[in-house]
Coordinates of C-alpha atoms in Angstrom, one line a residue:
M1 CA 40.8 45.3 36.6
Q2 CA 41.9 45.5 33.1
V3 CA 40.6 42.9 30.6
P4 CA 43.4 41.3 28.6
I5 CA 43.2 42.2 24.8
C6 CA 42.9 38.5 23.8
V7 CA 40.0 37.9 26.1
F8 CA 38.3 41.0 24.8
K9 CA 38.7 39.8 21.2
I10 CA 37.1 36.5 22.1
L11 CA 34.1 38.2 23.7
I12 CA 33.6 40.3 20.6
I13 CA 33.7 37.2 18.4
F14 CA 31.2 35.5 20.7
V15 CA 28.8 38.4 20.7
L16 CA 28.9 39.0 16.9
Y17 CA 29.0 35.5 15.6
V18 CA 27.8 33.0 18.2
S19 CA 25.2 34.6 20.3
P20 CA 21.8 34.1 18.7
S21 CA 20.7 37.5 20.0
Y22 CA 23.1 39.2 17.5
G23 CA 22.6 37.1 14.4
L24 CA 23.8 38.3 11.0
G25 CA 20.4 37.9 9.4
C26 CA 20.0 35.8 6.3
S27 CA 22.0 36.3 3.2
A28 CA 20.5 38.5 0.5
V29 CA 21.3 35.8 -2.0
D30 CA 19.6 33.1 0.0
R31 CA 16.5 35.3 0.6
A32 CA 16.2 36.0 -3.1
A33 CA 16.5 32.2 -3.8
L34 CA 13.7 31.4 -1.4
L35 CA 11.5 34.2 -2.8
G36 CA 12.1 32.8 -6.3
F37 CA 10.7 29.5 -5.0
K38 CA 7.7 31.3 -3.5
A39 CA 7.1 33.1 -6.8
K40 CA 6.6 29.8 -8.6
I41 CA 3.9 28.6 -6.2
V42 CA 0.6 29.8 -7.7
K43 CA -1.5 28.3 -4.9
D44 CA -0.7 27.3 -1.4
T45 CA -3.3 25.8 0.9
T46 CA -0.7 24.7 3.4
D47 CA -0.2 28.4 4.3
I48 CA 3.5 27.8 4.6
M49 CA 4.4 30.5 2.0
A50 CA 2.3 33.1 4.0
S51 CA 5.1 33.1 6.6
W52 CA 7.8 33.9 4.1
V53 CA 7.7 37.7 4.6
G54 CA 10.1 40.2 6.0
K55 CA 13.8 40.8 5.3
D56 CA 15.2 38.2 7.7
C57 CA 14.6 34.6 6.5
C58 CA 16.7 33.3 9.4
D59 CA 14.8 34.8 12.4
G60 CA 12.7 31.7 12.8
S61 CA 9.5 33.2 11.3
W62 CA 9.9 31.7 7.9
E63 CA 8.3 28.2 8.3
G64 CA 10.6 25.4 7.2
V65 CA 13.7 27.5 6.8
Q66 CA 16.7 26.9 9.1
C67 CA 20.0 28.8 9.0
D68 CA 23.5 28.5 10.4
G69 CA 23.8 30.7 13.5
V70 CA 27.4 31.7 12.6
T71 CA 27.3 32.4 8.9
G72 CA 23.6 33.4 8.5
R73 CA 23.3 31.1 5.4
V74 CA 20.3 28.9 4.8
T75 CA 21.2 25.2 5.5
Q76 CA 17.8 23.5 5.5
V77 CA 14.5 23.9 3.7
L78 CA 11.9 21.4 5.0
L79 CA 8.5 21.8 3.5
Q80 CA 6.5 18.7 4.5
R81 CA 2.8 18.2 4.2
P82 CA 1.6 16.1 7.2
A83 CA 0.6 12.6 6.0
D84 CA -2.7 12.8 7.9
K85 CA -3.9 15.9 6.2
D86 CA -6.8 15.8 3.7
S87 CA -6.3 16.3 -0.1
A88 CA -7.3 19.9 0.2
I89 CA -3.8 20.7 1.6
Y90 CA -1.3 21.1 -1.1
M91 CA 1.0 23.5 -3.1
K92 CA 0.4 24.1 -6.8
G93 CA 3.2 25.3 -8.9
T94 CA 6.7 24.3 -10.0
L95 CA 10.2 24.0 -8.4
S96 CA 12.2 27.2 -9.0
P97 CA 15.7 26.8 -10.3
T98 CA 16.7 29.6 -7.8
L99 CA 16.9 27.0 -5.1
G100 CA 20.2 26.1 -6.7
D101 CA 21.6 29.4 -5.4
L102 CA 21.4 28.1 -1.8
K103 CA 25.1 27.2 -1.8
F104 CA 25.2 26.3 1.9
L105 CA 22.1 24.1 1.7
E106 CA 22.6 20.7 3.4
V107 CA 19.0 19.5 3.5
L108 CA 16.2 20.0 0.9
V109 CA 12.9 18.3 1.7
I110 CA 9.8 19.3 -0.3
S111 CA 7.3 16.4 0.1
G112 CA 3.7 15.6 0.0
M113 CA 2.6 18.7 -1.9
K114 CA 0.6 16.7 -4.4
R115 CA 0.3 19.4 -7.1
L116 CA 3.9 20.6 -7.3
S117 CA 4.7 19.8 -10.9
G118 CA 7.2 20.5 -13.6
T119 CA 10.7 19.1 -13.7
I120 CA 13.6 18.8 -11.2
P121 CA 15.8 21.8 -11.9
M122 CA 19.3 21.1 -13.3
S123 CA 20.5 23.8 -10.9
F124 CA 20.1 21.4 -8.0
A125 CA 23.4 19.8 -9.1
G126 CA 25.1 23.0 -7.9
L127 CA 24.4 22.4 -4.2
P128 CA 27.8 21.1 -3.2
R129 CA 26.9 20.6 0.5
L130 CA 23.7 18.8 0.0
T131 CA 23.3 15.6 2.1
Q132 CA 19.6 15.0 1.8
L133 CA 17.4 15.6 -1.2
V134 CA 13.8 14.5 -0.6
L135 CA 11.1 15.4 -3.2
E136 CA 8.5 12.7 -2.4
D137 CA 4.8 12.6 -3.2
N138 CA 4.5 15.5 -5.5
A139 CA 3.6 15.6 -9.2
L140 CA 7.0 16.1 -10.7
Q141 CA 7.5 15.1 -14.3
G142 CA 10.3 14.6 -16.8
T143 CA 13.5 12.7 -16.3
I144 CA 15.9 12.5 -13.4
P145 CA 18.8 14.9 -14.1
A146 CA 22.0 12.9 -14.6
S147 CA 23.8 15.9 -13.0
L148 CA 22.5 14.9 -9.6
G149 CA 25.4 12.4 -9.7
Q150 CA 27.6 15.4 -8.9
L151 CA 26.2 15.7 -5.4
H152 CA 29.1 13.7 -3.8
L153 CA 28.0 14.4 -0.2
L154 CA 24.5 13.1 -0.8
Q155 CA 23.4 10.5 1.8
T156 CA 19.6 10.4 1.1
L157 CA 17.9 10.7 -2.3
S158 CA 14.2 10.1 -2.4
L159 CA 12.1 11.0 -5.5
S160 CA 9.3 8.5 -4.8
G161 CA 5.6 9.2 -5.6
N162 CA 6.0 11.4 -8.6
R163 CA 5.5 11.1 -12.3
L164 CA 9.1 10.8 -13.4
T165 CA 9.9 9.0 -16.6
G166 CA 13.0 7.8 -18.4
S167 CA 15.8 5.7 -17.0
I168 CA 17.8 5.7 -13.8
P169 CA 21.0 7.7 -14.5
P170 CA 24.1 5.6 -14.4
T171 CA 25.9 8.7 -12.9
F172 CA 24.4 7.7 -9.6
Q173 CA 27.5 5.5 -9.2
N174 CA 29.3 8.6 -8.1
L175 CA 27.1 8.9 -5.0
N176 CA 29.4 6.7 -2.9
R177 CA 28.1 8.2 0.4
L178 CA 24.5 7.3 -0.4
I179 CA 22.7 5.4 2.3
Q180 CA 19.1 5.6 1.1
L181 CA 17.9 5.6 -2.5
N182 CA 14.1 5.7 -3.1
L183 CA 12.7 6.1 -6.6
A184 CA 9.5 4.1 -6.0
R185 CA 6.1 4.9 -7.5
N186 CA 7.1 6.7 -10.7
S187 CA 7.1 5.6 -14.3
L188 CA 10.8 4.9 -14.7
S189 CA 11.8 2.5 -17.5
G190 CA 14.8 0.7 -18.8
P191 CA 17.2 -1.6 -16.8
I192 CA 18.5 -1.3 -13.3
P193 CA 21.9 0.3 -13.8
L194 CA 24.9 -1.9 -13.0
A195 CA 26.4 1.2 -11.5
L196 CA 24.1 0.8 -8.4
G197 CA 26.4 -2.1 -7.4
N198 CA 29.1 0.5 -6.6
L199 CA 27.1 2.2 -3.9
V200 CA 28.8 0.2 -1.1
N201 CA 27.3 2.3 1.7
L202 CA 23.7 1.8 0.6
Q203 CA 21.4 0.5 3.2
Y204 CA 17.9 1.2 1.7
L205 CA 17.1 0.7 -2.0
D206 CA 13.5 1.0 -3.2
L207 CA 12.7 1.0 -7.0
S208 CA 9.2 -0.5 -6.6
Y209 CA 6.1 0.5 -8.7
N210 CA 7.9 1.5 -11.9
M211 CA 8.2 0.0 -15.4
L212 CA 11.8 -1.3 -15.1
T213 CA 12.8 -4.1 -17.4
G214 CA 15.7 -6.5 -17.8
S215 CA 17.4 -8.6 -15.1
I216 CA 18.4 -7.9 -11.6
P217 CA 22.1 -7.0 -11.6
V218 CA 24.3 -9.7 -10.1
N219 CA 26.7 -7.1 -8.6
L220 CA 24.0 -5.9 -6.2
G221 CA 25.2 -8.8 -4.0
R222 CA 28.2 -6.5 -3.2
L223 CA 26.0 -4.1 -1.2
S224 CA 26.9 -5.7 2.1
K225 CA 25.2 -3.0 4.2
L226 CA 21.8 -3.3 2.5
T227 CA 18.9 -3.9 4.9
F228 CA 16.0 -3.1 2.6
L229 CA 15.5 -4.1 -1.1
D230 CA 12.2 -3.6 -2.9
F231 CA 12.0 -4.1 -6.7
S232 CA 8.3 -5.1 -6.6
N233 CA 5.7 -4.1 -9.2
N234 CA 8.0 -3.7 -12.2
R235 CA 8.6 -5.8 -15.3
L236 CA 11.9 -7.4 -14.3
S237 CA 12.7 -10.8 -15.9
G238 CA 15.3 -13.5 -15.7
Q239 CA 16.4 -15.4 -12.5
I240 CA 16.8 -14.2 -9.0
P241 CA 20.6 -13.8 -8.7
G242 CA 22.2 -16.2 -6.1
S243 CA 24.5 -13.3 -5.2
L244 CA 21.6 -11.6 -3.4
C245 CA 21.9 -14.3 -0.7
N246 CA 25.2 -12.7 0.3
L247 CA 23.3 -9.7 1.8
A248 CA 23.7 -10.9 5.4
K249 CA 22.1 -7.8 6.9
L250 CA 19.0 -7.8 4.6
L251 CA 15.8 -7.5 6.6
D252 CA 13.3 -7.1 3.7
L253 CA 13.4 -8.6 0.2
S254 CA 10.4 -7.8 -2.0
L255 CA 10.5 -8.9 -5.7
N256 CA 6.8 -9.5 -6.1
N257 CA 4.8 -8.6 -9.2
N258 CA 7.5 -9.0 -11.8
L259 CA 8.2 -11.6 -14.6
L260 CA 11.0 -13.5 -12.8
T261 CA 11.6 -17.1 -13.9
G262 CA 13.7 -20.0 -12.7
Q263 CA 14.0 -21.3 -9.2
V264 CA 14.6 -19.7 -5.8
P265 CA 18.3 -19.7 -5.1
L266 CA 19.2 -22.8 -3.1
N267 CA 21.3 -20.7 -0.7
I268 CA 18.4 -18.5 0.3
G269 CA 19.0 -19.7 3.8
Q270 CA 22.1 -17.5 4.1
L271 CA 19.9 -14.4 4.6
K272 CA 20.0 -15.0 8.3
S273 CA 18.6 -11.5 9.2
L274 CA 15.6 -11.7 6.7
A275 CA 12.3 -10.8 8.3
T276 CA 10.1 -10.4 5.1
L277 CA 10.4 -12.4 1.9
S278 CA 7.9 -11.6 -0.9
L279 CA 8.2 -13.3 -4.3
S280 CA 4.5 -13.4 -5.3
F281 CA 3.1 -12.9 -8.8
N282 CA 6.1 -14.1 -10.8
R283 CA 6.8 -17.2 -12.9
L284 CA 9.1 -19.0 -10.5
V285 CA 9.1 -22.8 -10.7
G286 CA 10.5 -25.8 -8.9
H287 CA 10.5 -26.7 -5.2
I288 CA 10.8 -24.4 -2.3
P289 CA 14.4 -24.8 -1.1
E290 CA 14.8 -26.6 2.2
S291 CA 17.3 -23.9 3.3
I292 CA 14.4 -21.5 3.6
S293 CA 13.8 -23.2 7.0
Q294 CA 17.1 -21.6 8.2
L295 CA 15.5 -18.1 8.1
H296 CA 14.8 -18.1 11.9
N297 CA 14.0 -14.3 11.9
L298 CA 11.5 -14.6 9.0
W299 CA 7.9 -13.5 10.1
N300 CA 6.4 -12.9 6.6
L301 CA 6.7 -15.4 3.8
N302 CA 4.8 -14.8 0.5
L303 CA 5.4 -17.1 -2.4
S304 CA 1.9 -16.9 -3.9
R305 CA 0.9 -17.0 -7.6
N306 CA 3.9 -18.7 -9.0
A307 CA 4.4 -22.2 -10.4
F308 CA 6.0 -23.9 -7.4
S309 CA 5.4 -27.6 -7.1
D310 CA 5.4 -30.4 -4.5
P311 CA 6.9 -31.6 -2.3
L312 CA 7.2 -29.0 0.5
P313 CA 10.1 -29.5 2.9
N314 CA 7.6 -30.1 5.7
N315 CA 9.9 -31.5 8.4
A316 CA 12.4 -28.7 7.9
L317 CA 9.8 -26.0 8.0
F318 CA 8.2 -27.6 11.1
V319 CA 11.5 -27.2 13.0
G320 CA 12.6 -23.9 11.3
L321 CA 10.8 -20.6 10.7
T322 CA 10.4 -20.1 14.4
S323 CA 9.4 -16.5 14.0
L324 CA 6.8 -17.0 11.3
L325 CA 3.6 -15.1 11.6
S326 CA 2.3 -14.8 8.1
V327 CA 2.4 -17.4 5.3
D328 CA 1.0 -17.2 1.7
L329 CA 1.4 -20.1 -0.6
S330 CA -1.7 -19.5 -2.7
Y331 CA -2.2 -20.3 -6.4
N332 CA 0.9 -22.4 -7.2
K333 CA 1.0 -26.0 -8.5
F334 CA 0.8 -27.6 -5.1
N335 CA -1.4 -30.6 -4.5
L336 CA -1.2 -30.4 -0.7
G337 CA -4.3 -32.5 0.2
T338 CA -4.3 -31.3 3.8
V339 CA -2.9 -28.2 5.5
P340 CA 0.6 -29.0 6.6
K341 CA 1.2 -29.5 10.3
W342 CA 3.9 -26.8 10.4
I343 CA 1.2 -24.3 9.6
T344 CA -1.6 -25.6 11.8
S345 CA 0.7 -25.9 14.8
K346 CA 2.4 -22.5 14.7
E347 CA 1.1 -19.4 16.3
L348 CA 0.3 -17.6 13.1
S349 CA -1.6 -14.4 12.4
D350 CA -2.2 -14.8 8.6
V351 CA -2.7 -18.1 6.7
N352 CA -3.3 -17.9 2.9
L353 CA -3.5 -21.2 1.1
A354 CA -6.0 -20.4 -1.6
G355 CA -5.9 -22.7 -4.7
C356 CA -3.6 -25.3 -3.1
N357 CA -5.8 -28.4 -3.9
L358 CA -6.8 -28.9 -0.2
K359 CA -9.5 -31.4 0.6
G360 CA -11.6 -32.8 3.4
P361 CA -12.9 -30.8 6.4
L362 CA -11.5 -27.4 7.3
P363 CA -8.3 -27.6 9.3
I364 CA -8.1 -27.4 13.1
F365 CA -5.5 -24.9 14.3
T366 CA -3.8 -25.7 17.6
K367 CA -3.4 -22.0 18.4
P368 CA -6.5 -20.3 16.9
G369 CA -6.5 -17.3 19.1
S370 CA -3.6 -15.7 17.2
L371 CA -5.3 -15.8 13.8
S372 CA -6.4 -12.5 12.3
S373 CA -6.7 -13.5 8.6
I374 CA -7.5 -16.8 6.8
D375 CA -7.8 -17.4 3.1
L376 CA -8.6 -21.0 2.1
S377 CA -10.7 -20.2 -0.9
D378 CA -10.7 -22.0 -4.3
N379 CA -10.0 -25.4 -2.7
H380 CA -12.2 -28.6 -2.2
F381 CA -13.1 -28.3 1.4
T382 CA -16.3 -30.0 2.6
G383 CA -18.3 -30.2 5.8
G384 CA -19.8 -27.5 7.9
L385 CA -18.8 -24.2 9.6
S386 CA -20.6 -24.4 12.9
G387 CA -17.6 -24.8 15.2
V388 CA -14.8 -23.4 13.0
F389 CA -14.7 -19.8 14.4
G390 CA -15.4 -20.6 18.0
K391 CA -11.9 -19.9 19.4
M392 CA -10.7 -17.5 16.7
S393 CA -11.2 -14.5 18.9
S394 CA -8.8 -12.3 17.0
L395 CA -10.1 -13.1 13.5
Q396 CA -10.7 -10.0 11.3
K397 CA -10.8 -11.4 7.7
V398 CA -12.0 -14.8 6.5
K399 CA -12.2 -16.1 2.9
L400 CA -13.6 -19.5 2.3
S401 CA -15.1 -19.0 -1.1
N402 CA -15.4 -21.5 -3.9
N403 CA -15.4 -24.6 -1.8
Q404 CA -18.1 -27.2 -1.1
L405 CA -19.0 -26.2 2.4
T406 CA -22.4 -27.0 3.7
G407 CA -24.5 -26.2 6.7
N408 CA -27.0 -23.7 8.1
L409 CA -25.8 -20.1 8.5
S410 CA -27.7 -19.8 11.8
A411 CA -25.3 -22.3 13.4
I412 CA -22.3 -20.1 12.6
R413 CA -21.0 -17.8 15.4
L414 CA -18.8 -15.1 13.9
P415 CA -15.9 -13.4 15.9
S416 CA -16.9 -10.0 17.2
G417 CA -14.1 -8.2 15.5
L418 CA -14.6 -9.6 12.0
S419 CA -14.4 -7.0 9.2
L420 CA -14.4 -9.2 6.0
L421 CA -16.5 -12.3 5.4
D422 CA -16.3 -14.0 2.0
L423 CA -18.2 -17.4 1.8
H424 CA -19.4 -17.1 -1.8
S425 CA -19.8 -20.1 -4.1
N426 CA -20.4 -22.8 -1.5
K427 CA -23.6 -24.8 -0.5
L428 CA -24.6 -22.9 2.6
S429 CA -28.3 -22.6 3.5
G430 CA -30.3 -20.9 6.2
S431 CA -31.1 -17.2 6.7
L432 CA -29.0 -14.1 6.8
S433 CA -30.6 -12.9 10.0
G434 CA -29.2 -15.8 12.0
L435 CA -25.7 -15.3 10.7
L436 CA -25.5 -11.5 10.9
G437 CA -27.1 -11.5 14.4
S438 CA -23.9 -13.0 15.8
A439 CA -21.6 -10.6 14.1
G440 CA -20.1 -7.5 15.7
R441 CA -20.5 -4.0 14.2
F442 CA -17.1 -4.0 12.4
L443 CA -18.1 -5.8 9.3
E444 CA -17.0 -3.9 6.2
S445 CA -17.4 -6.5 3.5
I446 CA -19.9 -9.3 3.1
D447 CA -20.0 -11.7 0.2
L448 CA -22.4 -14.6 0.5
S449 CA -23.2 -14.9 -3.2
N450 CA -23.9 -18.1 -5.0
N451 CA -25.2 -20.2 -2.1
Q452 CA -28.6 -21.6 -1.1
I453 CA -29.6 -18.9 1.4
T454 CA -33.3 -18.3 2.0
G455 CA -35.3 -15.7 3.9
T456 CA -35.1 -12.0 3.6
I457 CA -32.5 -9.3 3.9
P458 CA -32.9 -8.3 7.5
N459 CA -33.5 -4.7 8.6
T460 CA -30.7 -5.1 11.1
I461 CA -28.2 -4.9 8.2
S462 CA -28.1 -1.2 9.0
K463 CA -26.1 -1.8 12.2
F464 CA -23.0 -2.4 10.1
A465 CA -22.4 1.3 9.6
G466 CA -19.0 0.8 8.0
L467 CA -20.2 -1.7 5.4
T468 CA -18.6 -1.0 1.9
K469 CA -19.7 -4.2 0.1
L470 CA -22.8 -6.4 0.3
D471 CA -23.2 -9.2 -2.2
V472 CA -26.0 -11.7 -1.7
S473 CA -26.6 -12.4 -5.3
R474 CA -27.5 -15.9 -6.7
N475 CA -29.4 -17.2 -3.7
R476 CA -33.0 -17.8 -2.9
L477 CA -33.8 -14.6 -1.0
T478 CA -37.4 -13.4 -0.8
G479 CA -39.2 -10.4 0.7
T480 CA -38.3 -6.7 0.0
I481 CA -35.2 -4.6 0.0
P482 CA -35.2 -3.0 3.5
P483 CA -35.2 0.9 3.4
S484 CA -32.7 0.7 6.2
L485 CA -30.0 -0.1 3.6
G486 CA -30.0 3.7 3.0
N487 CA -28.3 4.1 6.4
L488 CA -25.1 2.4 5.0
S489 CA -23.5 5.7 3.8
K490 CA -20.2 4.0 3.0
L491 CA -21.6 1.3 0.8
G492 CA -19.9 1.1 -2.6
W493 CA -21.0 -2.3 -3.8
L494 CA -24.5 -3.7 -3.7
D495 CA -25.5 -6.8 -5.5
V496 CA -28.9 -8.6 -4.8
S497 CA -29.3 -10.0 -8.3
I498 CA -30.7 -13.4 -9.2
N499 CA -33.0 -13.9 -6.2
S500 CA -36.8 -13.7 -5.7
I501 CA -37.0 -10.2 -4.1
V502 CA -40.2 -8.3 -4.6
G503 CA -41.5 -4.8 -4.1
K504 CA -39.8 -1.5 -5.0
I505 CA -36.3 -0.3 -4.9
P506 CA -36.3 2.0 -1.8
T507 CA -35.7 5.7 -2.5
S508 CA -33.6 5.8 0.7
L509 CA -30.7 4.3 -1.5
L510 CA -30.4 7.7 -3.2
V511 CA -28.5 9.1 -0.2
I512 CA -25.7 6.6 -0.6
R513 CA -23.3 8.7 -2.6
Q514 CA -20.4 6.2 -2.5
L515 CA -22.3 3.6 -4.6
R516 CA -20.1 2.5 -7.6
H517 CA -21.7 -0.8 -8.4
V518 CA -25.3 -2.0 -8.0
N519 CA -27.1 -5.0 -9.5
F520 CA -30.9 -5.7 -9.0
R521 CA -31.1 -8.0 -12.1
A522 CA -33.4 -11.0 -12.3
N523 CA -35.7 -10.5 -9.3
K524 CA -39.4 -9.7 -9.0
L525 CA -39.0 -6.0 -8.4
C526 CA -41.7 -3.5 -9.7
G527 CA -42.3 0.2 -9.8
E528 CA -40.2 3.2 -10.8
I529 CA -36.4 3.2 -10.2
P530 CA -35.7 6.0 -7.8
Q531 CA -34.7 8.9 -10.0
G532 CA -31.5 10.6 -9.1
R533 CA -27.8 9.8 -8.6
P534 CA -26.4 7.4 -8.1
L535 CA -29.2 4.9 -9.1
N536 CA -30.1 6.3 -12.5
I537 CA -26.5 6.4 -13.8
F538 CA -26.0 2.6 -13.8
P539 CA -26.6 0.6 -17.1
S540 CA -30.0 -0.9 -17.8
S541 CA -28.5 -4.4 -17.4
A542 CA -28.4 -3.7 -13.6
Y543 CA -32.2 -3.6 -13.6
A544 CA -33.1 -6.1 -16.3
H545 CA -35.3 -9.2 -16.0
N546 CA -37.5 -8.0 -13.2
L547 CA -41.3 -8.0 -13.0
C548 CA -42.1 -4.4 -13.9
L549 CA -39.3 -1.9 -13.1
C550 CA -39.4 1.3 -15.1
G551 CA -37.9 4.7 -15.4
K552 CA -34.3 5.7 -16.3
P553 CA -32.2 3.8 -17.4
L554 CA -35.2 1.6 -18.4
P555 CA -38.1 2.8 -20.5
P556 CA -40.3 5.4 -18.8
C557 CA -43.1 4.3 -16.5
K558 CA -46.6 4.2 -18.1
Q559 CA -48.9 6.9 -17.0
A560 CA -52.0 5.8 -15.2
P561 CA -55.1 6.3 -17.4
A562 CA -57.1 9.4 -16.7
T563 CA -60.4 8.8 -14.8

């Protein structure tokens, strides 16, 4: 049977252009552009560049390179260092301008290479089909090329985690298809451009951890599709624009660590979708608006370290905030007296009310099993701790420092999963062995300084293998420093100063290579300080006012007289 001519032509087209078995191979121009990039990489411990050999960059053997099966042109370059890899995995070199010759490129991702430095090539503006440009977590320097504003198809632009300086180019207003803009963790300065208010398709905007100044543009309230907004850790000033409360789809609003002033907008309750609100470390004043109780999806509320004042809208907050899991009102100008009922009655995981002028006995939570973290430090709490942690089975972190708590440590039963214990600057007595005997093995940080604790440092301290901090200074401890401390290989902070500890400093401490702070001052220690790192690199003040310590960094030990 004769095959019709038109059918024959279709078969030929399929074989030559569609069937992957008969690909065209990669374009010579594209191959040269990729090899130009490879030539600028002077060291590659990821071993990705080792696969870039041979004539065909589109046969699947060139790691991170993808091509169009019809045209044979490179469409994607994805070079990502896995986040869980150690710091020994990186690329060292610069970005080659030849990547700008990949005219069919749609996706360019080069991220996590740590030592990839130099500037962003101006030639990248000549990639007309580019929809994603991701250069995160490298060491890129210089300014952001204004010419990137010519990439009209761009939907994702992420340059976070580099060393970029200068201002945000106003030419970004031309990127009207942009969905995600991430410039976080650089050293960008200047104001937030008004032009960003024109990016009406934007859903994700992160400018955090820069040095941006000026006010938050009012016209950002026009970005009706925005779900994520993070301007934290900058130097922004002025008031929070009420227009931001028009962002009905916003899930996350983070403005913490800035210089913002004025009051929280009264219409904050319009952000019906909001799940996280962080305004901490600013200069905000006035009352917390009652409308905040209308944020029924809010699970994380952080208003700490401002100048908010009483009264709290307690009744409204008791009824509202039905999804709340974490609350931080620490270090404002509150004079709460007691912990509000809307906090003690909710099933919360994190409660932070440090420096809120709270008094009386510690609060009783009606649903203690959900709590994982409590910070009630820098208040005026009195009474004991014997029954406080009994039903807090999920507690991992507790900070009750700088109160007036009393009682014997032996009467305290710690939750088995506790990782951080900070009870410093109270009036607690008793021995360490009784307290630590009830703790699980997960403790990573212990601060019991400035109390009235007696007894010795128990040998059983070595069971906390993950311990990074041990501070028992300013107590009434006696006995010797147990050699078993040397088993705490992760210990970075050790302070036993201002006690009555005797004997020598154990040589076993020399094996703790992580030690960055030690203090043995004002005890009754004697003998030669173990010679070697890290103990002999600390200042002499760390060993001063003991009985007879000697050796570097103190004066040399006296030689015994010859017999």
